[in-house]
GROMACS .gro file of C-alpha atoms in nm:
model
  278
    1MET     CA    1   6.300  -3.693  -2.072
    2GLU     CA    2   6.279  -3.446  -2.356
    3GLU     CA    3   5.904  -3.508  -2.387
    4THR     CA    4   5.856  -3.436  -2.016
    5GLU     CA    5   6.044  -3.105  -2.045
    6SER     CA    6   5.848  -3.005  -2.349
    7LYS     CA    7   5.518  -3.078  -2.171
    8LYS     CA    8   5.629  -2.870  -1.872
    9GLY     CA    9   5.723  -2.587  -2.108
   10VAL     CA   10   5.385  -2.600  -2.276
   11GLU     CA   11   5.202  -2.603  -1.941
   12SER     CA   12   5.404  -2.308  -1.805
   13PHE     CA   13   5.341  -2.113  -2.127
   14GLU     CA   14   4.963  -2.176  -2.110
   15LEU     CA   15   4.961  -2.082  -1.741
   16GLN     CA   16   5.143  -1.756  -1.813
   17GLN     CA   17   4.901  -1.675  -2.098
   18GLN     CA   18   4.603  -1.739  -1.866
   19LYS     CA   19   4.742  -1.509  -1.600
   20GLU     CA   20   4.798  -1.232  -1.861
   21SER     CA   21   4.438  -1.266  -1.992
   22ASP     CA   22   4.293  -1.257  -1.641
   23GLN     CA   23   4.495  -0.955  -1.535
   24PRO     CA   24   4.316  -0.693  -1.761
   25ALA     CA   25   3.975  -0.823  -1.642
   26ALA     CA   26   4.081  -0.788  -1.284
   27ASN     CA   27   4.217  -0.442  -1.346
   28SER     CA   28   3.898  -0.333  -1.523
   29ALA     CA   29   3.696  -0.476  -1.233
   30LEU     CA   30   3.904  -0.269  -0.991
   31ARG     CA   31   3.876   0.042  -1.210
   32GLU     CA   32   3.495   0.012  -1.266
   33PRO     CA   33   3.328  -0.107  -0.948
   34ALA     CA   34   2.969  -0.232  -0.974
   35MET     CA   35   2.708   0.039  -0.927
   36GLY     CA   36   2.452   0.009  -0.659
   37CYS     CA   37   2.087   0.095  -0.679
   38VAL     CA   38   2.132   0.438  -0.531
   39GLU     CA   39   2.417   0.532  -0.767
   40CYS     CA   40   2.219   0.408  -1.067
   41CYS     CA   41   1.914   0.609  -0.970
   42ALA     CA   42   2.132   0.922  -0.912
   43LYS     CA   43   2.293   0.872  -1.255
   44CYS     CA   44   1.954   0.849  -1.429
   45LEU     CA   45   1.803   1.144  -1.238
   46GLY     CA   46   2.109   1.357  -1.312
   47GLY     CA   47   2.044   1.343  -1.687
   48ILE     CA   48   1.676   1.451  -1.680
   49PRO     CA   49   1.601   1.787  -1.849
   50TYR     CA   50   1.419   1.937  -1.555
   51ALA     CA   51   1.349   2.267  -1.723
   52SER     CA   52   1.176   2.102  -2.019
   53MET     CA   53   0.983   1.870  -1.785
   54VAL     CA   54   0.856   2.160  -1.568
   55ALA     CA   55   0.767   2.357  -1.879
   56THR     CA   56   0.571   2.058  -2.016
   57ILE     CA   57   0.373   2.020  -1.696
   58LEU     CA   58   0.302   2.391  -1.686
   59CYS     CA   59   0.206   2.395  -2.052
   60PHE     CA   60  -0.040   2.110  -2.018
   61SER     CA   61  -0.195   2.264  -1.706
   62GLY     CA   62  -0.223   2.612  -1.865
   63VAL     CA   63  -0.368   2.486  -2.189
   64ALA     CA   64  -0.619   2.272  -2.001
   65LEU     CA   65  -0.731   2.569  -1.799
   66PHE     CA   66  -0.745   2.800  -2.095
   67CYS     CA   67  -0.932   2.564  -2.325
   68GLY     CA   68  -1.174   2.408  -2.077
   69CYS     CA   69  -1.262   2.721  -1.881
   70GLY     CA   70  -1.256   2.945  -2.188
   71HIS     CA   71  -1.506   2.714  -2.367
   72GLU     CA   72  -1.750   2.716  -2.082
   73ALA     CA   73  -1.699   3.097  -2.021
   74LEU     CA   74  -1.798   3.164  -2.382
   75ASN     CA   75  -2.114   2.953  -2.336
   76GLY     CA   76  -2.198   3.153  -2.026
   77THR     CA   77  -2.143   3.483  -2.206
   78GLU     CA   78  -2.370   3.377  -2.491
   79TYR     CA   79  -2.645   3.277  -2.244
   80LEU     CA   80  -2.624   3.611  -2.057
   81MET     CA   81  -2.636   3.818  -2.375
   82GLU     CA   82  -2.931   3.629  -2.516
   83THR     CA   83  -3.125   3.628  -2.192
   84HIS     CA   84  -3.074   3.981  -2.054
   85PHE     CA   85  -2.923   4.214  -2.312
   86ILE     CA   86  -3.106   4.162  -2.642
   87ARG     CA   87  -3.453   4.102  -2.779
   88ASN     CA   88  -3.363   4.047  -3.141
   89TYR     CA   89  -3.124   3.764  -3.197
   90GLN     CA   90  -2.995   3.911  -3.523
   91HIS     CA   91  -2.815   4.177  -3.320
   92PHE     CA   92  -2.614   3.901  -3.153
   93GLN     CA   93  -2.576   3.664  -3.447
   94ALA     CA   94  -2.230   3.795  -3.552
   95LEU     CA   95  -2.083   3.754  -3.208
   96SER     CA   96  -2.255   3.416  -3.166
   97ASN     CA   97  -2.087   3.290  -3.488
   98LEU     CA   98  -1.755   3.423  -3.364
   99ILE     CA   99  -1.797   3.239  -3.030
  100ASP     CA  100  -1.880   2.914  -3.209
  101ALA     CA  101  -1.579   2.951  -3.440
  102PHE     CA  102  -1.345   3.023  -3.149
  103GLN     CA  103  -1.472   2.716  -2.961
  104TYR     CA  104  -1.371   2.498  -3.254
  105VAL     CA  105  -1.032   2.666  -3.254
  106ILE     CA  106  -1.000   2.573  -2.888
  107TYR     CA  107  -1.042   2.206  -2.972
  108GLY     CA  108  -0.763   2.220  -3.229
  109MET     CA  109  -0.543   2.434  -2.996
  110ALA     CA  110  -0.564   2.176  -2.719
  111SER     CA  111  -0.461   1.891  -2.951
  112PHE     CA  112  -0.175   2.096  -3.105
  113PHE     CA  113  -0.021   2.201  -2.772
  114PHE     CA  114  -0.043   1.840  -2.639
  115LEU     CA  115   0.154   1.710  -2.931
  116TYR     CA  116   0.398   2.001  -2.937
  117GLY     CA  117   0.464   1.976  -2.569
  118VAL     CA  118   0.550   1.601  -2.607
  119LEU     CA  119   0.784   1.681  -2.897
  120LEU     CA  120   0.962   1.957  -2.700
  121LEU     CA  121   1.002   1.726  -2.405
  122ALA     CA  122   1.148   1.456  -2.630
  123GLU     CA  123   1.382   1.718  -2.780
  124GLY     CA  124   1.494   1.809  -2.428
  125PHE     CA  125   1.579   1.450  -2.354
  126TYR     CA  126   1.760   1.423  -2.688
  127THR     CA  127   1.997   1.708  -2.601
  128SER     CA  128   2.044   1.600  -2.243
  129SER     CA  129   2.308   1.370  -2.102
  130VAL     CA  130   2.053   1.103  -2.024
  131ILE     CA  131   2.106   0.954  -2.372
  132LYS     CA  132   2.479   0.933  -2.323
  133LYS     CA  133   2.444   0.782  -1.985
  134VAL     CA  134   2.196   0.518  -2.098
  135PHE     CA  135   2.334   0.429  -2.443
  136GLY     CA  136   2.699   0.518  -2.379
  137GLU     CA  137   2.733   0.767  -2.667
  138ASN     CA  138   2.551   1.068  -2.803
  139LYS     CA  139   2.659   1.208  -3.130
  140THR     CA  140   2.500   1.526  -3.256
  141THR     CA  141   2.436   1.521  -3.631
  142LEU     CA  142   2.367   1.805  -3.871
  143CYS     CA  143   2.009   1.684  -3.898
  144GLY     CA  144   1.969   1.691  -3.521
  145ARG     CA  145   2.106   2.047  -3.501
  146CYS     CA  146   1.864   2.159  -3.780
  147ILE     CA  147   1.571   2.006  -3.594
  148SER     CA  148   1.672   2.185  -3.272
  149ALA     CA  149   1.699   2.512  -3.458
  150SER     CA  150   1.351   2.455  -3.609
  151PHE     CA  151   1.206   2.401  -3.265
  152ILE     CA  152   1.362   2.730  -3.152
  153GLY     CA  153   1.205   2.918  -3.441
  154VAL     CA  154   0.857   2.763  -3.401
  155THR     CA  155   0.861   2.816  -3.027
  156TYR     CA  156   0.966   3.181  -3.072
  157ALA     CA  157   0.670   3.236  -3.311
  158LEU     CA  158   0.435   3.064  -3.068
  159VAL     CA  159   0.550   3.290  -2.786
  160LEU     CA  160   0.461   3.597  -2.985
  161ILE     CA  161   0.122   3.458  -3.090
  162TRP     CA  162   0.037   3.344  -2.740
  163LEU     CA  163   0.126   3.678  -2.587
  164ALA     CA  164  -0.132   3.833  -2.816
  165ILE     CA  165  -0.385   3.571  -2.702
  166PHE     CA  166  -0.295   3.641  -2.342
  167VAL     CA  167  -0.366   4.013  -2.392
  168PHE     CA  168  -0.687   3.926  -2.572
  169THR     CA  169  -0.801   3.706  -2.280
  170ALA     CA  170  -0.780   4.012  -2.047
  171LEU     CA  171  -1.053   4.193  -2.239
  172PRO     CA  172  -1.354   3.978  -2.137
  173LEU     CA  173  -1.216   3.959  -1.787
  174TYR     CA  174  -1.203   4.344  -1.776
  175ILE     CA  175  -1.564   4.367  -1.896
  176PHE     CA  176  -1.694   4.117  -1.636
  177HIS     CA  177  -1.487   4.279  -1.365
  178ASN     CA  178  -1.653   4.616  -1.440
  179MET     CA  179  -1.991   4.447  -1.433
  180TRP     CA  180  -1.903   4.278  -1.098
  181SER     CA  181  -1.795   4.616  -0.955
  182THR     CA  182  -2.131   4.767  -1.063
  183CYS     CA  183  -2.307   4.476  -0.892
  184LYS     CA  184  -2.118   4.547  -0.571
  185ALA     CA  185  -2.216   4.914  -0.596
  186ILE     CA  186  -2.579   4.823  -0.617
  187GLU     CA  187  -2.560   4.642  -0.286
  188LEU     CA  188  -2.425   4.947  -0.102
  189PRO     CA  189  -2.690   5.127   0.116
  190GLU     CA  190  -2.586   5.471   0.001
  191ASN     CA  191  -2.673   5.388  -0.360
  192SER     CA  192  -3.031   5.273  -0.285
  193GLY     CA  193  -3.170   5.610  -0.391
  194ARG     CA  194  -3.003   5.608  -0.729
  195ILE     CA  195  -3.012   5.239  -0.812
  196HIS     CA  196  -3.180   5.299  -1.150
  197GLN     CA  197  -2.877   5.506  -1.257
  198LEU     CA  198  -2.641   5.212  -1.217
  199CYS     CA  199  -2.626   5.029  -1.551
  200VAL     CA  200  -2.412   4.792  -1.758
  201ASP     CA  201  -2.413   4.869  -2.130
  202ALA     CA  202  -2.274   4.584  -2.342
  203ARG     CA  203  -2.274   4.812  -2.648
  204GLN     CA  204  -2.003   5.040  -2.518
  205TYR     CA  205  -1.760   4.744  -2.505
  206GLY     CA  206  -1.830   4.645  -2.865
  207ILE     CA  207  -2.004   4.319  -2.764
  208LEU     CA  208  -2.332   4.427  -2.927
  209PRO     CA  209  -2.398   4.682  -3.207
  210TRP     CA  210  -2.542   5.018  -3.108
  211SER     CA  211  -2.872   4.925  -3.280
  212ALA     CA  212  -2.926   4.639  -3.029
  213THR     CA  213  -3.209   4.683  -2.786
  214PRO     CA  214  -3.208   4.718  -2.494
  215GLY     CA  215  -2.831   4.656  -2.499
  216GLU     CA  216  -2.804   4.759  -2.134
  217VAL     CA  217  -2.932   4.642  -1.797
  218CYS     CA  218  -3.006   4.881  -1.512
  219GLY     CA  219  -3.131   4.897  -1.157
  220TYR     CA  220  -3.317   4.600  -1.015
  221ASN     CA  221  -3.285   4.408  -1.342
  222LEU     CA  222  -2.911   4.433  -1.314
  223GLN     CA  223  -2.930   4.326  -0.954
  224THR     CA  224  -3.125   4.016  -1.067
  225VAL     CA  225  -2.856   3.937  -1.329
  226CYS     CA  226  -2.578   3.975  -1.067
  227ARG     CA  227  -2.742   3.724  -0.845
  228THR     CA  228  -2.772   3.455  -1.108
  229ARG     CA  229  -2.550   3.153  -1.097
  230GLU     CA  230  -2.450   3.200  -1.466
  231PHE     CA  231  -2.296   3.541  -1.405
  232GLY     CA  232  -2.080   3.433  -1.106
  233MET     CA  233  -1.969   3.120  -1.278
  234THR     CA  234  -1.884   3.295  -1.603
  235TYR     CA  235  -1.681   3.563  -1.420
  236HIS     CA  236  -1.474   3.304  -1.233
  237LEU     CA  237  -1.431   3.100  -1.548
  238PHE     CA  238  -1.278   3.395  -1.725
  239ILE     CA  239  -1.040   3.440  -1.431
  240ALA     CA  240  -0.933   3.079  -1.469
  241THR     CA  241  -0.892   3.124  -1.841
  242PHE     CA  242  -0.669   3.426  -1.784
  243VAL     CA  243  -0.453   3.232  -1.540
  244GLY     CA  244  -0.427   2.941  -1.786
  245ALA     CA  245  -0.316   3.170  -2.063
  246GLY     CA  246  -0.050   3.323  -1.838
  247ALA     CA  247   0.076   2.979  -1.732
  248THR     CA  248   0.104   2.874  -2.095
  249ALA     CA  249   0.295   3.186  -2.179
  250VAL     CA  250   0.545   3.120  -1.900
  251ALA     CA  251   0.578   2.756  -2.022
  252LEU     CA  252   0.650   2.867  -2.377
  253LEU     CA  253   0.912   3.120  -2.257
  254THR     CA  254   1.075   2.840  -2.057
  255TYR     CA  255   1.073   2.613  -2.359
  256MET     CA  256   1.234   2.886  -2.569
  257MET     CA  257   1.510   2.947  -2.315
  258SER     CA  258   1.586   2.579  -2.266
  259THR     CA  259   1.596   2.492  -2.637
  260THR     CA  260   1.809   2.796  -2.714
  261TYR     CA  261   2.050   2.713  -2.431
  262ASN     CA  262   2.084   2.345  -2.539
  263PHE     CA  263   2.134   2.442  -2.901
  264ALA     CA  264   2.395   2.704  -2.815
  265ILE     CA  265   2.595   2.470  -2.600
  266VAL     CA  266   2.608   2.203  -2.871
  267LYS     CA  267   2.681   2.453  -3.141
  268ILE     CA  268   2.946   2.665  -2.971
  269LEU     CA  269   3.148   2.391  -2.815
  270GLY     CA  270   3.133   2.187  -3.132
  271ARG     CA  271   3.180   1.852  -2.960
  272GLU     CA  272   2.985   1.566  -3.109
  273ASP     CA  273   2.953   1.381  -2.779
  274TYR     CA  274   2.872   1.697  -2.577
  275CYS     CA  275   2.532   1.722  -2.417
  276THR     CA  276   2.359   1.925  -2.158
  277LYS     CA  277   2.076   1.851  -1.915
  278PHE     CA  278   1.901   2.186  -1.891
   0.00000   0.00000   0.00000
C-alpha cells in the first residue's frame, strides 16, 4: 500500500515537473511567432545601408566613365595635335609624355577606387543594423570606431583631391567646346567671305609652346579637321569624362556624409549595441 502511494507521488511529481518545463517553451512560442518569408525579407531589407550602396554604384559608374573615356580622349587629343597642329614632334614631346604618364595614373586610379568603394560599402554594412538583425548582436569596439574615423578622414581628403580633378577636367572640355563653336561658325553662310580669319590656335591654351609651327589651323584646313571622326569623338569623350568626374565627386560627398553620420550616431549615443542603417 505504501509502495503504491509512493509510486503515485513520484508520478505526480514528474508530471508536474514536465508541465512546468513545457510552459516556458509554450510561452516563448506565443511571444515569438514564426516569421514568414515576407517578414524575413522586410527585416533584411530594412538593415541595408542604402546611402552607401547608392554611393558605391555611382562611384563605380563615375570612375568607369572618367577613366575609360578620359583615356581614349587623351589618345584622340594626341592624334589631332600630331596630325594637324605641329610639324616638329619635339614641340609636342613634353605634352605627349604628360599624356602617357596620366594614362598610367588612370589605371591605378581605377583599381584604387574599386577597392576603396568596396571597403566603404563594407563599412556601411558594419555600422548598419543588418549585422545585429542577422547575428543577434552588434558591439562597437574602440578599434571599430577608430577604423570608421579613419575612413572619414581619408574620404574627406579624397573629396578635396577629386574636386581639383573635376575642375581640371573642365579645361580640355572648354578648349574643345571653343573649337567646336569655331567649327559651327565656319558653316554659317555669312562667314564664307572671311573663312580664312577663323582659326583655332592651340598655343594660346598652353597645349603647345609658342615656338611650335604652325600651332594653329585656319580656314578650310580647320573645316577639314572639324569634319574628321577623331575630332567629334574626342569632343564627346571629354564630355563623358567630365560627367564621370562629377558623378564620382557626388559619390564621394555621399560617402563622407554617410560615414560621418554613422560615426556620430555611434559616438554620441555611446551604446555598444546601437547601430544605424544610413
